[in-house]
PDB file of C-alpha atoms in Angstrom:
ATOM      1  CA  MET L   1     -33.665 -44.372 -11.923  1.00 81.00           C
ATOM      2  CA  THR L   2     -33.412 -41.185 -10.338  1.00 93.00           C
ATOM      3  CA  ILE L   3     -30.932 -38.589 -10.322  1.00 96.00           C
ATOM      4  CA  ARG L   4     -30.498 -36.796  -6.803  1.00 97.00           C
ATOM      5  CA  VAL L   5     -29.044 -33.651  -6.918  1.00 98.00           C
ATOM      6  CA  LEU L   6     -28.076 -31.203  -4.248  1.00 98.00           C
ATOM      7  CA  LEU L   7     -28.093 -27.466  -4.683  1.00 97.00           C
ATOM      8  CA  ALA L   8     -25.603 -25.148  -3.514  1.00 96.00           C
ATOM      9  CA  ASP L   9     -25.971 -21.466  -4.049  1.00 94.00           C
ATOM     10  CA  ASP L  10     -26.101 -18.295  -1.868  1.00 93.00           C
ATOM     11  CA  GLN L  11     -29.059 -16.913  -3.543  1.00 93.00           C
ATOM     12  CA  ALA L  12     -32.265 -18.420  -2.544  1.00 94.00           C
ATOM     13  CA  LEU L  13     -34.502 -17.504  -5.284  1.00 94.00           C
ATOM     14  CA  LEU L  14     -32.180 -18.961  -7.581  1.00 91.00           C
ATOM     15  CA  ARG L  15     -32.487 -22.356  -5.188  1.00 94.00           C
ATOM     16  CA  ALA L  16     -35.906 -22.284  -5.566  1.00 95.00           C
ATOM     17  CA  THR L  17     -36.627 -21.734  -8.998  1.00 93.00           C
ATOM     18  CA  PHE L  18     -33.829 -24.604  -9.628  1.00 94.00           C
ATOM     19  CA  ARG L  19     -35.767 -26.787  -7.077  1.00 96.00           C
ATOM     20  CA  ILE L  20     -39.286 -25.944  -8.777  1.00 96.00           C
ATOM     21  CA  LEU L  21     -37.538 -26.921 -12.117  1.00 95.00           C
ATOM     22  CA  ILE L  22     -35.558 -30.101 -11.160  1.00 96.00           C
ATOM     23  CA  ASP L  23     -38.217 -31.817  -9.057  1.00 95.00           C
ATOM     24  CA  SER L  24     -40.860 -31.289 -11.876  1.00 95.00           C
ATOM     25  CA  CYS L  25     -38.979 -34.047 -13.738  1.00 95.00           C
ATOM     26  CA  ASP L  26     -39.841 -37.660 -13.155  1.00 94.00           C
ATOM     27  CA  ASP L  27     -36.098 -38.722 -13.473  1.00 95.00           C
ATOM     28  CA  MET L  28     -34.486 -36.319 -10.877  1.00 96.00           C
ATOM     29  CA  GLU L  29     -35.083 -34.595  -7.387  1.00 97.00           C
ATOM     30  CA  VAL L  30     -33.375 -32.384  -4.867  1.00 97.00           C
ATOM     31  CA  VAL L  31     -31.961 -33.811  -1.962  1.00 97.00           C
ATOM     32  CA  GLY L  32     -30.950 -30.807  -0.282  1.00 97.00           C
ATOM     33  CA  GLU L  33     -29.661 -27.135  -0.541  1.00 97.00           C
ATOM     34  CA  ALA L  34     -26.564 -25.437   0.984  1.00 97.00           C
ATOM     35  CA  THR L  35     -25.717 -21.740   0.923  1.00 95.00           C
ATOM     36  CA  ASP L  36     -22.204 -21.999   0.968  1.00 95.00           C
ATOM     37  CA  GLY L  37     -19.493 -24.532   0.119  1.00 94.00           C
ATOM     38  CA  ALA L  38     -18.695 -25.667   3.643  1.00 96.00           C
ATOM     39  CA  GLU L  39     -22.564 -26.539   3.933  1.00 97.00           C
ATOM     40  CA  ALA L  40     -22.532 -27.977   0.348  1.00 97.00           C
ATOM     41  CA  VAL L  41     -19.520 -30.437   1.452  1.00 97.00           C
ATOM     42  CA  ASP L  42     -21.373 -31.669   4.818  1.00 97.00           C
ATOM     43  CA  LEU L  43     -24.779 -32.143   2.769  1.00 97.00           C
ATOM     44  CA  THR L  44     -23.067 -34.023   0.117  1.00 97.00           C
ATOM     45  CA  ARG L  45     -21.443 -36.317   2.714  1.00 97.00           C
ATOM     46  CA  ILE L  46     -24.596 -37.290   4.229  1.00 97.00           C
ATOM     47  CA  HIS L  47     -26.961 -37.188   1.270  1.00 97.00           C
ATOM     48  CA  ARG L  48     -24.443 -38.470  -1.497  1.00 97.00           C
ATOM     49  CA  PRO L  49     -26.211 -36.908  -4.244  1.00 97.00           C
ATOM     50  CA  ASP L  50     -25.401 -37.826  -7.757  1.00 96.00           C
ATOM     51  CA  ILE L  51     -24.842 -34.330  -8.768  1.00 96.00           C
ATOM     52  CA  VAL L  52     -23.822 -30.906  -6.748  1.00 97.00           C
ATOM     53  CA  LEU L  53     -25.071 -27.859  -8.699  1.00 96.00           C
ATOM     54  CA  MET L  54     -22.527 -25.713  -7.607  1.00 94.00           C
ATOM     55  CA  ASP L  55     -22.061 -21.927  -7.564  1.00 91.00           C
ATOM     56  CA  ILE L  56     -18.428 -20.653  -7.475  1.00 87.00           C
ATOM     57  CA  ARG L  57     -18.702 -17.217  -5.713  1.00 86.00           C
ATOM     58  CA  MET L  58     -20.396 -17.946  -1.987  1.00 90.00           C
ATOM     59  CA  PRO L  59     -19.527 -16.458   1.217  1.00 89.00           C
ATOM     60  CA  GLY L  60     -17.199 -18.199   3.599  1.00 90.00           C
ATOM     61  CA  THR L  61     -16.148 -21.255   1.612  1.00 90.00           C
ATOM     62  CA  ASP L  62     -16.466 -21.032  -1.766  1.00 90.00           C
ATOM     63  CA  GLY L  63     -17.887 -23.368  -4.304  1.00 91.00           C
ATOM     64  CA  LEU L  64     -14.192 -23.796  -5.594  1.00 89.00           C
ATOM     65  CA  THR L  65     -12.863 -24.689  -2.427  1.00 92.00           C
ATOM     66  CA  ALA L  66     -15.619 -27.261  -1.843  1.00 94.00           C
ATOM     67  CA  THR L  67     -15.457 -28.880  -5.534  1.00 93.00           C
ATOM     68  CA  SER L  68     -12.057 -29.438  -4.575  1.00 91.00           C
ATOM     69  CA  VAL L  69     -13.017 -31.360  -1.120  1.00 94.00           C
ATOM     70  CA  VAL L  70     -15.961 -33.232  -2.740  1.00 95.00           C
ATOM     71  CA  CYS L  71     -13.954 -34.543  -5.484  1.00 91.00           C
ATOM     72  CA  ALA L  72     -10.937 -35.448  -3.485  1.00 89.00           C
ATOM     73  CA  ASP L  73     -13.063 -37.487  -1.130  1.00 93.00           C
ATOM     74  CA  PRO L  74     -12.759 -40.963  -2.257  1.00 90.00           C
ATOM     75  CA  GLU L  75     -15.914 -41.731  -0.523  1.00 94.00           C
ATOM     76  CA  LEU L  76     -17.602 -39.338  -2.896  1.00 94.00           C
ATOM     77  CA  SER L  77     -16.472 -40.814  -5.863  1.00 89.00           C
ATOM     78  CA  ALA L  78     -19.978 -41.381  -7.430  1.00 91.00           C
ATOM     79  CA  THR L  79     -20.697 -37.702  -6.674  1.00 95.00           C
ATOM     80  CA  ARG L  80     -20.184 -35.419  -9.710  1.00 93.00           C
ATOM     81  CA  VAL L  81     -20.046 -31.542  -9.471  1.00 94.00           C
ATOM     82  CA  LEU L  82     -21.662 -29.298 -12.163  1.00 92.00           C
ATOM     83  CA  ILE L  83     -20.287 -25.600 -11.789  1.00 89.00           C
ATOM     84  CA  LEU L  84     -22.456 -22.588 -12.402  1.00 83.00           C
ATOM     85  CA  THR L  85     -20.889 -19.494 -13.342  1.00 77.00           C
ATOM     86  CA  THR L  86     -21.484 -16.008 -15.134  1.00 71.00           C
ATOM     87  CA  PHE L  87     -18.372 -17.129 -17.093  1.00 57.00           C
ATOM     88  CA  GLU L  88     -16.619 -13.881 -15.637  1.00 51.00           C
ATOM     89  CA  ILE L  89     -13.713 -15.399 -14.030  1.00 54.00           C
ATOM     90  CA  ASP L  90     -12.396 -18.124 -16.444  1.00 59.00           C
ATOM     91  CA  GLU L  91      -9.521 -18.897 -13.846  1.00 67.00           C
ATOM     92  CA  TYR L  92     -11.987 -19.885 -10.994  1.00 70.00           C
ATOM     93  CA  VAL L  93     -13.314 -22.691 -13.776  1.00 67.00           C
ATOM     94  CA  ALA L  94     -10.332 -23.656 -15.052  1.00 71.00           C
ATOM     95  CA  GLN L  95      -9.129 -24.574 -11.457  1.00 76.00           C
ATOM     96  CA  ALA L  96     -12.660 -26.275 -10.950  1.00 77.00           C
ATOM     97  CA  LEU L  97     -12.374 -28.415 -13.698  1.00 76.00           C
ATOM     98  CA  ARG L  98      -8.762 -29.228 -12.903  1.00 75.00           C
ATOM     99  CA  ALA L  99     -10.015 -30.389  -9.501  1.00 77.00           C
ATOM    100  CA  GLY L 100     -12.607 -32.811 -10.948  1.00 83.00           C
ATOM    101  CA  ALA L 101     -15.665 -30.882 -11.351  1.00 87.00           C
ATOM    102  CA  SER L 102     -17.570 -32.472 -14.928  1.00 86.00           C
ATOM    103  CA  GLY L 103     -18.731 -29.361 -16.411  1.00 83.00           C
ATOM    104  CA  PHE L 104     -20.190 -26.077 -16.161  1.00 82.00           C
ATOM    105  CA  LEU L 105     -23.491 -23.861 -16.971  1.00 82.00           C
ATOM    106  CA  GLY L 106     -24.091 -20.361 -17.162  1.00 79.00           C
ATOM    107  CA  LYS L 107     -26.727 -19.035 -14.722  1.00 79.00           C
ATOM    108  CA  ASP L 108     -28.651 -17.386 -17.636  1.00 80.00           C
ATOM    109  CA  VAL L 109     -29.149 -21.150 -18.693  1.00 81.00           C
ATOM    110  CA  THR L 110     -32.296 -22.428 -20.077  1.00 87.00           C
ATOM    111  CA  ALA L 111     -34.689 -24.760 -18.320  1.00 91.00           C
ATOM    112  CA  GLU L 112     -33.777 -26.911 -20.770  1.00 90.00           C
ATOM    113  CA  ALA L 113     -30.344 -26.692 -20.852  1.00 86.00           C
ATOM    114  CA  LEU L 114     -29.961 -27.478 -17.440  1.00 90.00           C
ATOM    115  CA  LEU L 115     -32.237 -30.327 -17.519  1.00 92.00           C
ATOM    116  CA  ALA L 116     -29.857 -31.797 -20.279  1.00 89.00           C
ATOM    117  CA  GLY L 117     -27.023 -30.811 -18.538  1.00 87.00           C
ATOM    118  CA  ILE L 118     -27.270 -32.421 -15.216  1.00 92.00           C
ATOM    119  CA  ARG L 119     -28.816 -35.614 -17.194  1.00 91.00           C
ATOM    120  CA  THR L 120     -25.846 -35.606 -19.193  1.00 85.00           C
ATOM    121  CA  VAL L 121     -23.188 -35.485 -16.308  1.00 88.00           C
ATOM    122  CA  ALA L 122     -25.421 -38.057 -14.310  1.00 89.00           C
ATOM    123  CA  ALA L 123     -24.790 -40.534 -17.197  1.00 82.00           C
ATOM    124  CA  GLY L 124     -21.015 -39.889 -16.803  1.00 75.00           C
ATOM    125  CA  ASP L 125     -19.990 -37.063 -19.856  1.00 72.00           C
ATOM    126  CA  SER L 126     -18.697 -34.207 -18.753  1.00 71.00           C
ATOM    127  CA  LEU L 127     -20.569 -30.864 -20.023  1.00 71.00           C
ATOM    128  CA  LEU L 128     -17.972 -28.905 -21.955  1.00 66.00           C
ATOM    129  CA  SER L 129     -18.570 -27.204 -25.402  1.00 57.00           C
ATOM    130  CA  PRO L 130     -16.125 -26.869 -27.943  1.00 55.00           C
ATOM    131  CA  GLY L 131     -16.006 -23.550 -27.597  1.00 55.00           C
ATOM    132  CA  ALA L 132     -15.592 -23.186 -24.211  1.00 58.00           C
ATOM    133  CA  THR L 133     -13.080 -26.186 -23.854  1.00 60.00           C
ATOM    134  CA  ARG L 134     -11.005 -24.741 -26.421  1.00 60.00           C
ATOM    135  CA  THR L 135     -10.990 -21.310 -24.325  1.00 61.00           C
ATOM    136  CA  LEU L 136     -10.495 -22.754 -21.114  1.00 62.00           C
ATOM    137  CA  ILE L 137      -7.658 -24.691 -21.806  1.00 63.00           C
ATOM    138  CA  THR L 138      -5.975 -22.278 -24.253  1.00 61.00           C
ATOM    139  CA  ARG L 139      -5.844 -19.616 -21.776  1.00 60.00           C
ATOM    140  CA  PHE L 140      -5.540 -21.344 -18.507  1.00 57.00           C
ATOM    141  CA  LEU L 141      -5.576 -24.876 -18.079  1.00 61.00           C
ATOM    142  CA  ALA L 142      -1.965 -25.564 -19.460  1.00 57.00           C
ATOM    143  CA  VAL L 143      -0.681 -23.173 -17.405  1.00 59.00           C
ATOM    144  CA  PRO L 144       1.897 -24.118 -14.805  1.00 56.00           C
ATOM    145  CA  GLY L 145       0.693 -23.415 -10.959  1.00 54.00           C
ATOM    146  CA  LEU L 146      -2.945 -23.791 -11.158  1.00 49.00           C
ATOM    147  CA  GLY L 147      -4.389 -26.527  -9.464  1.00 52.00           C
ATOM    148  CA  THR L 148      -3.238 -29.869  -9.384  1.00 58.00           C
ATOM    149  CA  ARG L 149      -1.096 -31.672 -12.026  1.00 61.00           C
ATOM    150  CA  LEU L 150      -2.963 -34.937 -12.775  1.00 66.00           C
ATOM    151  CA  ALA L 151      -1.073 -36.585 -16.067  1.00 69.00           C
ATOM    152  CA  GLY L 152       2.493 -36.400 -17.326  1.00 72.00           C
ATOM    153  CA  ALA L 153       3.632 -37.809 -20.725  1.00 72.00           C
ATOM    154  CA  ASP L 154       4.830 -41.118 -18.952  1.00 82.00           C
ATOM    155  CA  ASP L 155       1.228 -41.675 -17.784  1.00 85.00           C
ATOM    156  CA  LEU L 156       0.260 -42.012 -21.219  1.00 90.00           C
ATOM    157  CA  ALA L 157       2.539 -45.294 -21.880  1.00 90.00           C
ATOM    158  CA  GLY L 158      -0.460 -47.211 -21.198  1.00 92.00           C
ATOM    159  CA  LEU L 159      -2.691 -46.244 -23.836  1.00 94.00           C
ATOM    160  CA  THR L 160      -2.901 -47.799 -27.346  1.00 95.00           C
ATOM    161  CA  THR L 161      -2.543 -45.546 -30.115  1.00 94.00           C
ATOM    162  CA  ARG L 162      -6.073 -45.127 -31.211  1.00 96.00           C
ATOM    163  CA  GLU L 163      -6.646 -44.440 -27.525  1.00 95.00           C
ATOM    164  CA  ARG L 164      -4.344 -41.547 -27.308  1.00 95.00           C
ATOM    165  CA  GLU L 165      -5.850 -40.275 -30.981  1.00 95.00           C
ATOM    166  CA  VAL L 166      -9.391 -40.021 -29.716  1.00 94.00           C
ATOM    167  CA  MET L 167      -8.266 -38.300 -26.118  1.00 93.00           C
ATOM    168  CA  ALA L 168      -6.557 -35.966 -28.263  1.00 92.00           C
ATOM    169  CA  TRP L 169      -9.620 -34.924 -30.482  1.00 91.00           C
ATOM    170  CA  ALA L 170     -11.549 -34.998 -27.104  1.00 87.00           C
ATOM    171  CA  ALA L 171      -9.454 -32.493 -25.577  1.00 84.00           C
ATOM    172  CA  GLU L 172      -9.838 -30.525 -28.774  1.00 80.00           C
ATOM    173  CA  GLY L 173     -13.279 -30.343 -27.938  1.00 75.00           C
ATOM    174  CA  HIS L 174     -14.855 -32.679 -30.493  1.00 81.00           C
ATOM    175  CA  SER L 175     -17.629 -34.740 -29.625  1.00 80.00           C
ATOM    176  CA  ASN L 176     -17.989 -38.589 -29.908  1.00 85.00           C
ATOM    177  CA  GLU L 177     -19.971 -38.297 -33.104  1.00 87.00           C
ATOM    178  CA  GLU L 178     -17.476 -35.745 -34.684  1.00 88.00           C
ATOM    179  CA  ILE L 179     -14.953 -38.155 -33.507  1.00 91.00           C
ATOM    180  CA  ALA L 180     -16.360 -40.980 -35.029  1.00 92.00           C
ATOM    181  CA  GLU L 181     -16.779 -39.327 -38.466  1.00 93.00           C
ATOM    182  CA  LYS L 182     -13.168 -37.968 -38.414  1.00 92.00           C
ATOM    183  CA  LEU L 183     -12.151 -41.508 -37.550  1.00 93.00           C
ATOM    184  CA  PHE L 184     -14.550 -43.464 -39.766  1.00 93.00           C
ATOM    185  CA  VAL L 185     -15.872 -45.393 -36.899  1.00 93.00           C
ATOM    186  CA  SER L 186     -19.258 -45.559 -34.941  1.00 93.00           C
ATOM    187  CA  PRO L 187     -20.244 -43.161 -31.991  1.00 88.00           C
ATOM    188  CA  LEU L 188     -20.023 -46.434 -29.550  1.00 91.00           C
ATOM    189  CA  THR L 189     -16.587 -47.147 -30.246  1.00 95.00           C
ATOM    190  CA  VAL L 190     -15.308 -43.654 -29.765  1.00 92.00           C
ATOM    191  CA  ARG L 191     -17.130 -43.834 -26.124  1.00 90.00           C
ATOM    192  CA  THR L 192     -15.537 -47.040 -25.751  1.00 93.00           C
ATOM    193  CA  HIS L 193     -11.655 -45.777 -26.572  1.00 95.00           C
ATOM    194  CA  VAL L 194     -12.820 -42.883 -24.150  1.00 92.00           C
ATOM    195  CA  HIS L 195     -13.588 -44.954 -21.468  1.00 91.00           C
ATOM    196  CA  ARG L 196     -10.976 -46.795 -21.312  1.00 94.00           C
ATOM    197  CA  ALA L 197      -8.492 -44.374 -21.604  1.00 94.00           C
ATOM    198  CA  MET L 198     -10.279 -42.802 -18.551  1.00 90.00           C
ATOM    199  CA  THR L 199     -10.006 -46.262 -16.418  1.00 91.00           C
ATOM    200  CA  LYS L 200      -6.386 -46.258 -17.255  1.00 93.00           C
ATOM    201  CA  LEU L 201      -5.403 -42.774 -16.503  1.00 91.00           C
ATOM    202  CA  GLY L 202      -7.901 -42.655 -13.527  1.00 87.00           C
ATOM    203  CA  ALA L 203     -10.011 -40.012 -14.946  1.00 84.00           C
ATOM    204  CA  ARG L 204     -13.280 -39.377 -12.989  1.00 79.00           C
ATOM    205  CA  ASP L 205     -14.652 -38.632 -16.432  1.00 78.00           C
ATOM    206  CA  ARG L 206     -14.192 -36.924 -19.738  1.00 81.00           C
ATOM    207  CA  ALA L 207     -13.360 -33.247 -18.302  1.00 77.00           C
ATOM    208  CA  GLN L 208     -10.516 -34.671 -16.516  1.00 80.00           C
ATOM    209  CA  LEU L 209      -9.230 -36.409 -19.528  1.00 85.00           C
ATOM    210  CA  VAL L 210      -9.395 -33.447 -21.212  1.00 82.00           C
ATOM    211  CA  VAL L 211      -7.117 -31.741 -18.938  1.00 81.00           C
ATOM    212  CA  MET L 212      -4.788 -34.651 -18.699  1.00 85.00           C
ATOM    213  CA  ALA L 213      -4.592 -34.105 -22.541  1.00 87.00           C
ATOM    214  CA  TYR L 214      -2.829 -30.882 -22.302  1.00 82.00           C
ATOM    215  CA  GLN L 215      -1.304 -31.134 -18.967  1.00 82.00           C
ATOM    216  CA  SER L 216       0.998 -34.300 -20.404  1.00 85.00           C
ATOM    217  CA  GLY L 217       1.391 -32.706 -23.757  1.00 85.00           C
ATOM    218  CA  LEU L 218      -0.323 -34.969 -25.876  1.00 89.00           C
ATOM    219  CA  VAL L 219      -2.222 -31.626 -27.072  1.00 83.00           C
ATOM    220  CA  GLN L 220      -0.426 -28.515 -27.363  1.00 77.00           C
ATOM    221  CA  ALA L 221      -2.110 -25.300 -25.831  1.00 65.00           C
ATOM    222  CA  LEU L 222      -2.576 -22.202 -28.360  1.00 58.00           C
ATOM    223  CA  PRO L 223      -1.336 -19.171 -26.741  1.00 55.00           C
ATOM    224  CA  PRO L 224      -3.797 -17.090 -25.059  1.00 49.00           C
ATOM    225  CA  THR L 225      -5.663 -14.353 -26.651  1.00 48.00           C
ATOM    226  CA  ASP L 226      -7.950 -11.066 -25.818  1.00 44.00           C
ATOM    227  CA  ARG L 227     -11.358 -11.561 -25.050  1.00 41.00           C
TER     228      ARG L 227
END
């Protein structure tokens, strides 16, 4: 199965580089290129890509706004947004995750990491490293007023004790393998619990499940620290 990718970035050289890299893989292809957020939304509706590789800073409609539009459109529920960032403005990344983005990559990412990231997100998982997850959550995601509130304490009532436990570990940035070791179960069992929790809460992917864990109070955010 070929992973169909849409590139959204105002830098032509970067788009060309990513296109060459992605098209060189047998399991993925670039289906379109957008130079701003508005064009990214339009092309997403036309091509229905599996992944939109979205830059945040673009002229006109920025990537954050475009991400919100794409992720809020029920007809585009199969499309996942992977944010490109220089990590200079973490608030924007946090808002993109709240809006439904499935993860983020730095623009200085290696070729191997870029391709692996696209495959990870296309498979339905989020691209959030433990360190990045904790940094974003503790600084921004739990702060009122940044984006849409996705879940409250009452929303978790339908989860089993184990599903809540797994959700909490995931929210702290642990991988399925790490959670499995802590709970003495298999990674497949952890993955099943994660997906059941996502289904019950209506989360698009693991990234939104993480946001819900903090917004609902299941996991408490640490006070922001200076970088």
